[in-house]
Short mmCIF file of N, CA, C and O in Angstrom, two decimals:
data_model
loop_
_atom_site.label_atom_id
_atom_site.label_comp_id
_atom_site.label_asym_id
_atom_site.label_seq_id
_atom_site.Cartn_x
_atom_site.Cartn_y
_atom_site.Cartn_z
N MET A 3 21.56 -0.51 -21.56
CA MET A 3 21.41 -0.10 -20.17
C MET A 3 20.25 -0.87 -19.56
O MET A 3 19.17 -0.92 -20.13
N GLY A 4 20.47 -1.44 -18.41
CA GLY A 4 19.41 -2.15 -17.71
C GLY A 4 18.94 -1.36 -16.51
O GLY A 4 19.71 -0.70 -15.83
N LEU A 5 17.65 -1.39 -16.27
CA LEU A 5 17.07 -0.70 -15.14
C LEU A 5 16.03 -1.61 -14.53
O LEU A 5 15.11 -2.07 -15.21
N GLU A 6 16.18 -1.90 -13.25
CA GLU A 6 15.26 -2.81 -12.56
C GLU A 6 14.63 -2.09 -11.38
O GLU A 6 15.32 -1.43 -10.60
N TRP A 7 13.31 -2.22 -11.25
CA TRP A 7 12.59 -1.59 -10.14
C TRP A 7 12.87 -2.42 -8.89
O TRP A 7 12.52 -3.59 -8.80
N ASP A 8 13.48 -1.79 -7.89
CA ASP A 8 13.83 -2.47 -6.65
C ASP A 8 12.77 -2.30 -5.58
O ASP A 8 12.34 -3.27 -4.98
N SER A 9 12.35 -1.06 -5.32
CA SER A 9 11.39 -0.85 -4.24
C SER A 9 10.73 0.51 -4.36
O SER A 9 11.21 1.40 -5.05
N LEU A 10 9.63 0.65 -3.64
CA LEU A 10 8.96 1.92 -3.47
C LEU A 10 9.29 2.37 -2.05
O LEU A 10 9.12 1.61 -1.09
N VAL A 11 9.79 3.59 -1.90
CA VAL A 11 10.20 4.11 -0.60
C VAL A 11 9.06 4.92 0.00
O VAL A 11 8.48 5.78 -0.68
N ILE A 12 8.74 4.63 1.25
CA ILE A 12 7.64 5.29 1.94
C ILE A 12 8.17 5.87 3.24
O ILE A 12 8.79 5.16 4.05
N ASP A 13 7.94 7.17 3.45
CA ASP A 13 8.32 7.81 4.71
C ASP A 13 7.44 7.29 5.84
O ASP A 13 6.25 7.04 5.64
N ALA A 14 8.02 7.17 7.03
CA ALA A 14 7.27 6.63 8.15
C ALA A 14 7.76 7.20 9.47
O ALA A 14 8.95 7.48 9.63
N ALA A 15 6.85 7.36 10.41
CA ALA A 15 7.22 7.73 11.77
C ALA A 15 7.80 6.51 12.48
O ALA A 15 8.75 6.61 13.25
N ASP A 16 7.21 5.34 12.21
CA ASP A 16 7.66 4.09 12.82
C ASP A 16 7.79 3.05 11.71
O ASP A 16 6.85 2.30 11.43
N PRO A 17 8.96 3.02 11.03
CA PRO A 17 9.11 2.12 9.89
C PRO A 17 8.97 0.64 10.23
O PRO A 17 8.50 -0.14 9.41
N VAL A 18 9.35 0.25 11.43
CA VAL A 18 9.23 -1.15 11.81
C VAL A 18 7.76 -1.56 11.90
O VAL A 18 7.33 -2.54 11.31
N ALA A 19 6.97 -0.77 12.63
CA ALA A 19 5.54 -1.09 12.77
C ALA A 19 4.83 -1.03 11.42
O ALA A 19 4.01 -1.90 11.11
N LEU A 20 5.14 -0.01 10.62
CA LEU A 20 4.46 0.11 9.34
C LEU A 20 4.88 -1.01 8.39
O LEU A 20 4.05 -1.58 7.68
N GLY A 21 6.15 -1.37 8.39
CA GLY A 21 6.61 -2.49 7.57
C GLY A 21 5.93 -3.79 7.96
O GLY A 21 5.50 -4.57 7.11
N ARG A 22 5.81 -4.02 9.25
CA ARG A 22 5.14 -5.24 9.72
C ARG A 22 3.65 -5.22 9.36
O ARG A 22 3.07 -6.26 9.05
N TRP A 23 3.03 -4.03 9.41
CA TRP A 23 1.62 -3.93 9.02
C TRP A 23 1.45 -4.34 7.56
O TRP A 23 0.57 -5.12 7.22
N TRP A 24 2.31 -3.80 6.68
CA TRP A 24 2.21 -4.13 5.27
C TRP A 24 2.53 -5.61 5.02
O TRP A 24 1.94 -6.23 4.13
N CYS A 25 3.43 -6.19 5.79
CA CYS A 25 3.68 -7.64 5.67
C CYS A 25 2.41 -8.42 5.96
O CYS A 25 2.06 -9.34 5.23
N GLU A 26 1.73 -8.04 7.00
CA GLU A 26 0.48 -8.71 7.36
C GLU A 26 -0.58 -8.48 6.28
O GLU A 26 -1.29 -9.41 5.88
N ALA A 27 -0.68 -7.27 5.79
CA ALA A 27 -1.69 -6.94 4.78
C ALA A 27 -1.45 -7.69 3.47
O ALA A 27 -2.40 -8.13 2.83
N LEU A 28 -0.18 -7.83 3.07
CA LEU A 28 0.15 -8.42 1.77
C LEU A 28 0.60 -9.87 1.83
O LEU A 28 0.75 -10.51 0.78
N GLY A 29 0.88 -10.38 3.03
CA GLY A 29 1.42 -11.73 3.13
C GLY A 29 2.87 -11.79 2.69
O GLY A 29 3.33 -12.80 2.18
N TRP A 30 3.60 -10.69 2.86
CA TRP A 30 5.00 -10.59 2.47
C TRP A 30 5.90 -10.91 3.65
O TRP A 30 5.43 -11.29 4.71
N VAL A 31 7.21 -10.74 3.45
CA VAL A 31 8.20 -11.02 4.50
C VAL A 31 9.10 -9.80 4.70
O VAL A 31 9.34 -9.03 3.77
N VAL A 32 9.59 -9.65 5.92
CA VAL A 32 10.57 -8.61 6.22
C VAL A 32 11.93 -9.12 5.76
O VAL A 32 12.32 -10.24 6.11
N VAL A 33 12.65 -8.32 4.99
CA VAL A 33 13.99 -8.72 4.54
C VAL A 33 15.08 -7.89 5.20
O VAL A 33 16.25 -8.26 5.17
N ASN A 34 14.70 -6.77 5.81
CA ASN A 34 15.66 -5.93 6.53
C ASN A 34 14.88 -5.09 7.52
O ASN A 34 13.81 -4.57 7.19
N GLU A 35 15.42 -4.96 8.74
CA GLU A 35 14.70 -4.18 9.74
C GLU A 35 15.67 -3.65 10.77
O GLU A 35 16.44 -4.41 11.37
N THR A 36 15.68 -2.32 10.92
CA THR A 36 16.39 -1.65 12.00
C THR A 36 15.42 -0.63 12.59
O THR A 36 14.30 -0.48 12.10
N ALA A 37 15.84 0.11 13.60
CA ALA A 37 14.97 1.13 14.18
C ALA A 37 14.64 2.24 13.18
O ALA A 37 13.60 2.88 13.27
N GLU A 38 15.52 2.45 12.20
CA GLU A 38 15.34 3.54 11.24
C GLU A 38 14.74 3.13 9.90
O GLU A 38 14.36 3.99 9.10
N GLU A 39 14.68 1.82 9.63
CA GLU A 39 14.18 1.39 8.32
C GLU A 39 13.67 -0.03 8.36
O GLU A 39 14.04 -0.82 9.22
N SER A 40 12.79 -0.30 7.40
CA SER A 40 12.27 -1.65 7.25
C SER A 40 12.04 -1.88 5.76
O SER A 40 11.58 -0.99 5.06
N GLU A 41 12.37 -3.08 5.31
CA GLU A 41 12.14 -3.43 3.91
C GLU A 41 11.37 -4.73 3.86
O GLU A 41 11.73 -5.71 4.51
N VAL A 42 10.29 -4.73 3.08
CA VAL A 42 9.46 -5.92 2.94
C VAL A 42 9.35 -6.26 1.46
O VAL A 42 9.39 -5.38 0.60
N ARG A 43 9.23 -7.56 1.18
CA ARG A 43 9.15 -8.04 -0.20
C ARG A 43 8.19 -9.24 -0.26
O ARG A 43 7.93 -9.88 0.75
N PRO A 44 7.74 -9.56 -1.47
CA PRO A 44 6.88 -10.74 -1.61
C PRO A 44 7.58 -12.02 -1.16
O PRO A 44 6.95 -12.92 -0.63
N ALA A 45 8.88 -12.10 -1.37
CA ALA A 45 9.73 -13.20 -0.92
C ALA A 45 11.14 -12.59 -0.82
O ALA A 45 11.40 -11.55 -1.45
N PRO A 46 12.05 -13.20 -0.07
CA PRO A 46 13.37 -12.58 0.11
C PRO A 46 14.08 -12.23 -1.19
O PRO A 46 14.78 -11.22 -1.25
N ASP A 47 13.88 -13.00 -2.24
CA ASP A 47 14.59 -12.76 -3.50
C ASP A 47 13.71 -12.17 -4.59
O ASP A 47 14.08 -12.17 -5.75
N ARG A 48 12.52 -11.67 -4.23
CA ARG A 48 11.60 -11.10 -5.24
C ARG A 48 11.49 -9.59 -5.09
O ARG A 48 11.47 -9.06 -3.98
N MET A 49 11.40 -8.91 -6.23
CA MET A 49 11.22 -7.46 -6.25
C MET A 49 10.00 -7.15 -7.10
O MET A 49 9.59 -7.98 -7.88
N PRO A 50 9.44 -5.98 -6.99
CA PRO A 50 9.85 -4.91 -6.11
C PRO A 50 9.34 -5.12 -4.69
O PRO A 50 8.46 -5.94 -4.45
N GLY A 51 9.89 -4.31 -3.79
CA GLY A 51 9.49 -4.35 -2.40
C GLY A 51 9.03 -2.98 -1.94
O GLY A 51 8.96 -2.03 -2.73
N LEU A 52 8.73 -2.90 -0.68
CA LEU A 52 8.40 -1.62 -0.04
C LEU A 52 9.48 -1.35 1.00
O LEU A 52 9.82 -2.22 1.81
N PHE A 53 10.03 -0.13 0.97
CA PHE A 53 11.08 0.28 1.90
C PHE A 53 10.53 1.43 2.72
O PHE A 53 10.07 2.43 2.17
N PHE A 54 10.54 1.29 4.04
CA PHE A 54 10.03 2.31 4.95
C PHE A 54 11.20 2.93 5.69
O PHE A 54 11.98 2.23 6.33
N GLY A 55 11.33 4.25 5.56
CA GLY A 55 12.41 4.96 6.23
C GLY A 55 11.84 5.99 7.19
O GLY A 55 10.83 6.64 6.90
N VAL A 56 12.50 6.15 8.32
CA VAL A 56 12.01 7.07 9.35
C VAL A 56 12.23 8.52 8.91
O VAL A 56 13.26 8.85 8.33
N VAL A 57 11.21 9.34 9.14
CA VAL A 57 11.28 10.78 8.93
C VAL A 57 10.67 11.47 10.14
O VAL A 57 9.80 10.91 10.80
N PRO A 58 11.14 12.68 10.46
CA PRO A 58 10.63 13.36 11.66
C PRO A 58 9.24 13.97 11.50
O PRO A 58 8.49 14.09 12.46
N GLU A 59 8.88 14.35 10.27
CA GLU A 59 7.59 15.02 10.07
C GLU A 59 6.49 14.00 9.77
O GLU A 59 6.75 12.95 9.20
N GLY A 60 5.28 14.35 10.14
CA GLY A 60 4.13 13.49 9.86
C GLY A 60 3.57 13.77 8.48
O GLY A 60 3.87 14.79 7.85
N LYS A 61 2.73 12.88 8.01
CA LYS A 61 2.07 13.03 6.71
C LYS A 61 1.00 14.12 6.85
O LYS A 61 0.22 14.11 7.78
N THR A 62 0.98 15.04 5.87
CA THR A 62 0.02 16.15 5.98
C THR A 62 -0.90 16.30 4.78
O THR A 62 -1.92 16.96 4.88
N VAL A 63 -0.53 15.75 3.63
CA VAL A 63 -1.35 15.91 2.43
C VAL A 63 -1.54 14.56 1.75
O VAL A 63 -0.84 13.59 2.05
N LYS A 64 -2.46 14.52 0.78
CA LYS A 64 -2.72 13.32 0.00
C LYS A 64 -1.43 12.85 -0.70
O LYS A 64 -0.64 13.65 -1.15
N ASN A 65 -1.27 11.53 -0.76
CA ASN A 65 -0.10 10.96 -1.46
C ASN A 65 -0.08 11.42 -2.92
O ASN A 65 -1.12 11.49 -3.56
N ARG A 66 1.11 11.65 -3.45
CA ARG A 66 1.26 11.92 -4.88
C ARG A 66 1.39 10.61 -5.64
O ARG A 66 1.25 10.57 -6.86
N LEU A 67 1.69 9.55 -4.96
CA LEU A 67 1.85 8.22 -5.54
C LEU A 67 1.18 7.26 -4.58
O LEU A 67 1.33 7.40 -3.36
N HIS A 68 0.41 6.31 -5.11
CA HIS A 68 -0.21 5.34 -4.22
C HIS A 68 -0.27 3.98 -4.90
O HIS A 68 -0.08 3.86 -6.10
N LEU A 69 -0.52 2.97 -4.10
CA LEU A 69 -0.61 1.59 -4.58
C LEU A 69 -2.06 1.24 -4.86
O LEU A 69 -2.96 1.64 -4.12
N ASP A 70 -2.29 0.47 -5.92
CA ASP A 70 -3.61 -0.09 -6.25
C ASP A 70 -3.51 -1.60 -6.12
O ASP A 70 -2.56 -2.20 -6.62
N PHE A 71 -4.51 -2.21 -5.50
CA PHE A 71 -4.57 -3.66 -5.36
C PHE A 71 -5.89 -4.15 -5.92
O PHE A 71 -6.94 -3.56 -5.68
N ARG A 72 -5.85 -5.25 -6.67
CA ARG A 72 -7.06 -5.84 -7.22
C ARG A 72 -7.27 -7.23 -6.59
O ARG A 72 -6.68 -8.21 -7.00
N PRO A 73 -8.14 -7.31 -5.60
CA PRO A 73 -8.40 -8.58 -4.92
C PRO A 73 -9.44 -9.42 -5.66
O PRO A 73 -10.14 -8.93 -6.55
N ASP A 74 -9.55 -10.66 -5.25
CA ASP A 74 -10.60 -11.53 -5.78
C ASP A 74 -11.98 -11.05 -5.31
O ASP A 74 -12.95 -11.13 -6.05
N ASP A 75 -12.04 -10.57 -4.06
CA ASP A 75 -13.31 -10.14 -3.47
C ASP A 75 -13.06 -8.81 -2.78
O ASP A 75 -12.52 -8.76 -1.67
N GLN A 76 -13.45 -7.72 -3.43
CA GLN A 76 -13.17 -6.38 -2.91
C GLN A 76 -13.77 -6.18 -1.51
O GLN A 76 -13.09 -5.70 -0.61
N HIS A 77 -15.04 -6.52 -1.33
CA HIS A 77 -15.70 -6.30 -0.05
C HIS A 77 -14.97 -7.03 1.08
O HIS A 77 -14.69 -6.45 2.13
N ALA A 78 -14.66 -8.31 0.87
CA ALA A 78 -13.98 -9.10 1.89
C ALA A 78 -12.59 -8.53 2.19
O ALA A 78 -12.16 -8.48 3.34
N GLU A 79 -11.90 -8.08 1.14
CA GLU A 79 -10.55 -7.56 1.34
C GLU A 79 -10.58 -6.22 2.09
O GLU A 79 -9.75 -5.98 2.96
N VAL A 80 -11.52 -5.37 1.78
CA VAL A 80 -11.65 -4.10 2.50
C VAL A 80 -11.92 -4.37 3.98
O VAL A 80 -11.30 -3.77 4.86
N GLU A 81 -12.81 -5.31 4.26
CA GLU A 81 -13.10 -5.66 5.66
C GLU A 81 -11.86 -6.22 6.36
O GLU A 81 -11.57 -5.87 7.51
N ARG A 82 -11.10 -7.09 5.68
CA ARG A 82 -9.89 -7.67 6.26
C ARG A 82 -8.86 -6.60 6.57
O ARG A 82 -8.28 -6.56 7.66
N LEU A 83 -8.65 -5.68 5.62
CA LEU A 83 -7.65 -4.62 5.81
C LEU A 83 -8.08 -3.66 6.92
O LEU A 83 -7.25 -3.22 7.72
N GLN A 84 -9.37 -3.38 7.00
CA GLN A 84 -9.84 -2.53 8.09
C GLN A 84 -9.67 -3.22 9.44
O GLN A 84 -9.31 -2.57 10.42
N ALA A 85 -9.87 -4.52 9.49
CA ALA A 85 -9.64 -5.26 10.73
C ALA A 85 -8.17 -5.21 11.15
O ALA A 85 -7.86 -5.27 12.34
N LEU A 86 -7.27 -5.08 10.18
CA LEU A 86 -5.84 -4.97 10.48
C LEU A 86 -5.44 -3.55 10.91
O LEU A 86 -4.33 -3.34 11.39
N GLY A 87 -6.33 -2.57 10.70
CA GLY A 87 -6.02 -1.21 11.11
C GLY A 87 -6.09 -0.17 10.00
O GLY A 87 -5.85 1.01 10.25
N ALA A 88 -6.43 -0.56 8.78
CA ALA A 88 -6.62 0.43 7.71
C ALA A 88 -7.93 1.16 7.99
O ALA A 88 -8.81 0.65 8.68
N ARG A 89 -8.04 2.35 7.43
CA ARG A 89 -9.29 3.10 7.57
C ARG A 89 -9.65 3.71 6.22
O ARG A 89 -8.78 3.92 5.38
N ARG A 90 -10.91 3.97 6.01
CA ARG A 90 -11.34 4.60 4.77
C ARG A 90 -10.78 6.01 4.71
O ARG A 90 -10.67 6.68 5.74
N ALA A 91 -10.42 6.44 3.51
CA ALA A 91 -9.83 7.76 3.32
C ALA A 91 -10.61 8.53 2.27
O ALA A 91 -11.04 7.96 1.26
N ASP A 92 -10.78 9.81 2.49
CA ASP A 92 -11.45 10.67 1.53
C ASP A 92 -10.39 11.49 0.81
O ASP A 92 -9.72 12.32 1.42
N VAL A 93 -10.24 11.22 -0.48
CA VAL A 93 -9.29 11.98 -1.30
C VAL A 93 -10.04 12.71 -2.42
O VAL A 93 -9.46 13.02 -3.45
N GLY A 94 -11.32 12.96 -2.18
CA GLY A 94 -12.13 13.67 -3.16
C GLY A 94 -12.95 12.78 -4.06
O GLY A 94 -13.39 13.21 -5.13
N GLN A 95 -13.21 11.55 -3.65
CA GLN A 95 -14.03 10.65 -4.45
C GLN A 95 -15.44 11.23 -4.60
O GLN A 95 -15.92 11.95 -3.74
N ARG A 96 -16.09 10.86 -5.70
CA ARG A 96 -17.48 11.25 -5.94
C ARG A 96 -18.44 10.33 -5.20
O ARG A 96 -19.56 10.71 -4.90
N GLY A 97 -18.02 9.09 -4.99
CA GLY A 97 -18.86 8.13 -4.31
C GLY A 97 -19.34 6.99 -5.18
O GLY A 97 -19.88 6.01 -4.68
N ASP A 98 -19.14 7.09 -6.49
CA ASP A 98 -19.58 6.03 -7.38
C ASP A 98 -18.41 5.29 -8.02
O ASP A 98 -18.59 4.54 -8.98
N GLU A 99 -17.24 5.45 -7.48
CA GLU A 99 -16.05 4.79 -8.03
C GLU A 99 -16.10 3.28 -7.75
O GLU A 99 -16.64 2.86 -6.73
N PRO A 100 -15.52 2.49 -8.65
CA PRO A 100 -15.48 1.05 -8.42
C PRO A 100 -14.31 0.64 -7.52
O PRO A 100 -14.01 -0.54 -7.40
N TRP A 101 -13.66 1.56 -6.88
CA TRP A 101 -12.57 1.26 -5.96
C TRP A 101 -12.86 1.89 -4.60
O TRP A 101 -13.70 2.77 -4.47
N VAL A 102 -12.16 1.40 -3.59
CA VAL A 102 -12.28 1.92 -2.24
C VAL A 102 -10.91 2.46 -1.85
O VAL A 102 -9.90 1.78 -2.01
N VAL A 103 -10.89 3.68 -1.34
CA VAL A 103 -9.64 4.28 -0.89
C VAL A 103 -9.50 4.02 0.61
O VAL A 103 -10.38 4.37 1.39
N LEU A 104 -8.39 3.40 0.97
CA LEU A 104 -8.07 3.15 2.36
C LEU A 104 -6.75 3.84 2.69
O LEU A 104 -6.00 4.24 1.79
N ALA A 105 -6.47 3.95 3.97
CA ALA A 105 -5.18 4.49 4.43
C ALA A 105 -4.59 3.50 5.42
O ALA A 105 -5.31 2.91 6.24
N ASP A 106 -3.28 3.32 5.34
CA ASP A 106 -2.59 2.44 6.29
C ASP A 106 -2.53 3.14 7.66
O ASP A 106 -3.01 4.28 7.80
N PRO A 107 -1.98 2.51 8.69
CA PRO A 107 -1.98 3.11 10.02
C PRO A 107 -1.29 4.48 10.12
O PRO A 107 -1.55 5.23 11.05
N GLU A 108 -0.42 4.84 9.17
CA GLU A 108 0.22 6.15 9.19
C GLU A 108 -0.41 7.12 8.20
O GLU A 108 0.09 8.22 7.98
N GLY A 109 -1.53 6.72 7.57
CA GLY A 109 -2.27 7.63 6.72
C GLY A 109 -1.93 7.59 5.25
O GLY A 109 -2.44 8.40 4.46
N ASN A 110 -1.09 6.65 4.81
CA ASN A 110 -0.75 6.53 3.39
C ASN A 110 -1.89 5.86 2.64
O ASN A 110 -2.26 4.73 2.94
N GLU A 111 -2.44 6.57 1.65
CA GLU A 111 -3.58 6.06 0.91
C GLU A 111 -3.18 4.96 -0.07
O GLU A 111 -2.10 4.97 -0.64
N PHE A 112 -4.12 4.03 -0.27
CA PHE A 112 -4.01 3.00 -1.30
C PHE A 112 -5.42 2.62 -1.70
O PHE A 112 -6.38 2.91 -0.99
N CYS A 113 -5.54 2.01 -2.88
CA CYS A 113 -6.87 1.67 -3.38
C CYS A 113 -7.05 0.16 -3.47
O CYS A 113 -6.13 -0.57 -3.85
N VAL A 114 -8.25 -0.27 -3.13
CA VAL A 114 -8.67 -1.65 -3.33
C VAL A 114 -9.67 -1.59 -4.48
O VAL A 114 -10.76 -1.05 -4.35
N LEU A 115 -9.23 -2.10 -5.61
CA LEU A 115 -10.01 -2.00 -6.84
C LEU A 115 -11.12 -3.03 -6.89
O LEU A 115 -11.05 -4.08 -6.26
N GLY A 116 -12.12 -2.71 -7.70
CA GLY A 116 -13.19 -3.65 -7.95
C GLY A 116 -12.83 -4.52 -9.14
O GLY A 116 -11.72 -4.47 -9.68
N GLU A 117 -13.79 -5.30 -9.58
CA GLU A 117 -13.59 -6.18 -10.72
C GLU A 117 -13.35 -5.36 -11.97
O GLU A 117 -14.03 -4.35 -12.21
N ARG A 118 -12.39 -5.76 -12.78
CA ARG A 118 -12.09 -5.05 -14.03
C ARG A 118 -13.21 -5.32 -15.02
O ARG A 118 -13.68 -6.44 -15.17
N THR A 119 -13.67 -4.26 -15.69
CA THR A 119 -14.71 -4.40 -16.70
C THR A 119 -14.16 -4.01 -18.07
O THR A 119 -13.13 -3.35 -18.16
N ALA A 120 -14.84 -4.41 -19.11
CA ALA A 120 -14.39 -4.11 -20.48
C ALA A 120 -14.27 -2.60 -20.67
O ALA A 120 -15.11 -1.83 -20.23
N GLY A 121 -13.16 -2.18 -21.30
CA GLY A 121 -12.93 -0.77 -21.58
C GLY A 121 -12.34 0.00 -20.44
O GLY A 121 -12.06 1.18 -20.56
N GLN A 122 -12.14 -0.64 -19.31
CA GLN A 122 -11.60 0.04 -18.14
C GLN A 122 -10.08 -0.03 -18.17
O GLN A 122 -9.51 -1.04 -18.53
N GLY A 123 -9.44 1.05 -17.78
CA GLY A 123 -7.98 1.08 -17.73
C GLY A 123 -7.45 0.15 -16.66
O GLY A 123 -8.18 -0.36 -15.82
N LEU A 124 -6.15 -0.08 -16.69
CA LEU A 124 -5.53 -0.98 -15.73
C LEU A 124 -5.68 -0.51 -14.30
O LEU A 124 -5.74 -1.31 -13.38
N SER A 125 -5.74 0.80 -14.06
CA SER A 125 -5.84 1.31 -12.69
C SER A 125 -7.24 1.19 -12.15
O SER A 125 -7.46 1.46 -10.97
N GLY A 126 -8.19 0.83 -12.98
CA GLY A 126 -9.57 0.75 -12.52
C GLY A 126 -10.32 2.04 -12.76
O GLY A 126 -11.52 2.11 -12.63
N ALA A 127 -9.59 3.09 -13.11
CA ALA A 127 -10.22 4.41 -13.33
C ALA A 127 -10.61 4.58 -14.78
O ALA A 127 -10.12 3.93 -15.65
#
């Protein structure tokens, strides 16, 4: 039996705008876009991607699943993402974590990890 990860589905009030935001943030491309959904990928034929589908309700609680990104320069990347419209998010951090929690324009949290150190797990935690 084969199983291939195709995409992560994210609820959105405006899937087109949110999909375009993530394209800008990640340097990805839109592979499908209608008023009700948007799909973005690293390249048209590469997976996994992010799929944004319209939902009527807004986000009200912390994500149960989130994305972690490990940039070359955490500080520069946090500044770049904030300039695009991300904002810092408080999900109960202590303040000494080596990652920064941000939220996209619709409030979906994601982490910008710091440099990996010896003995540290893949997630940075």
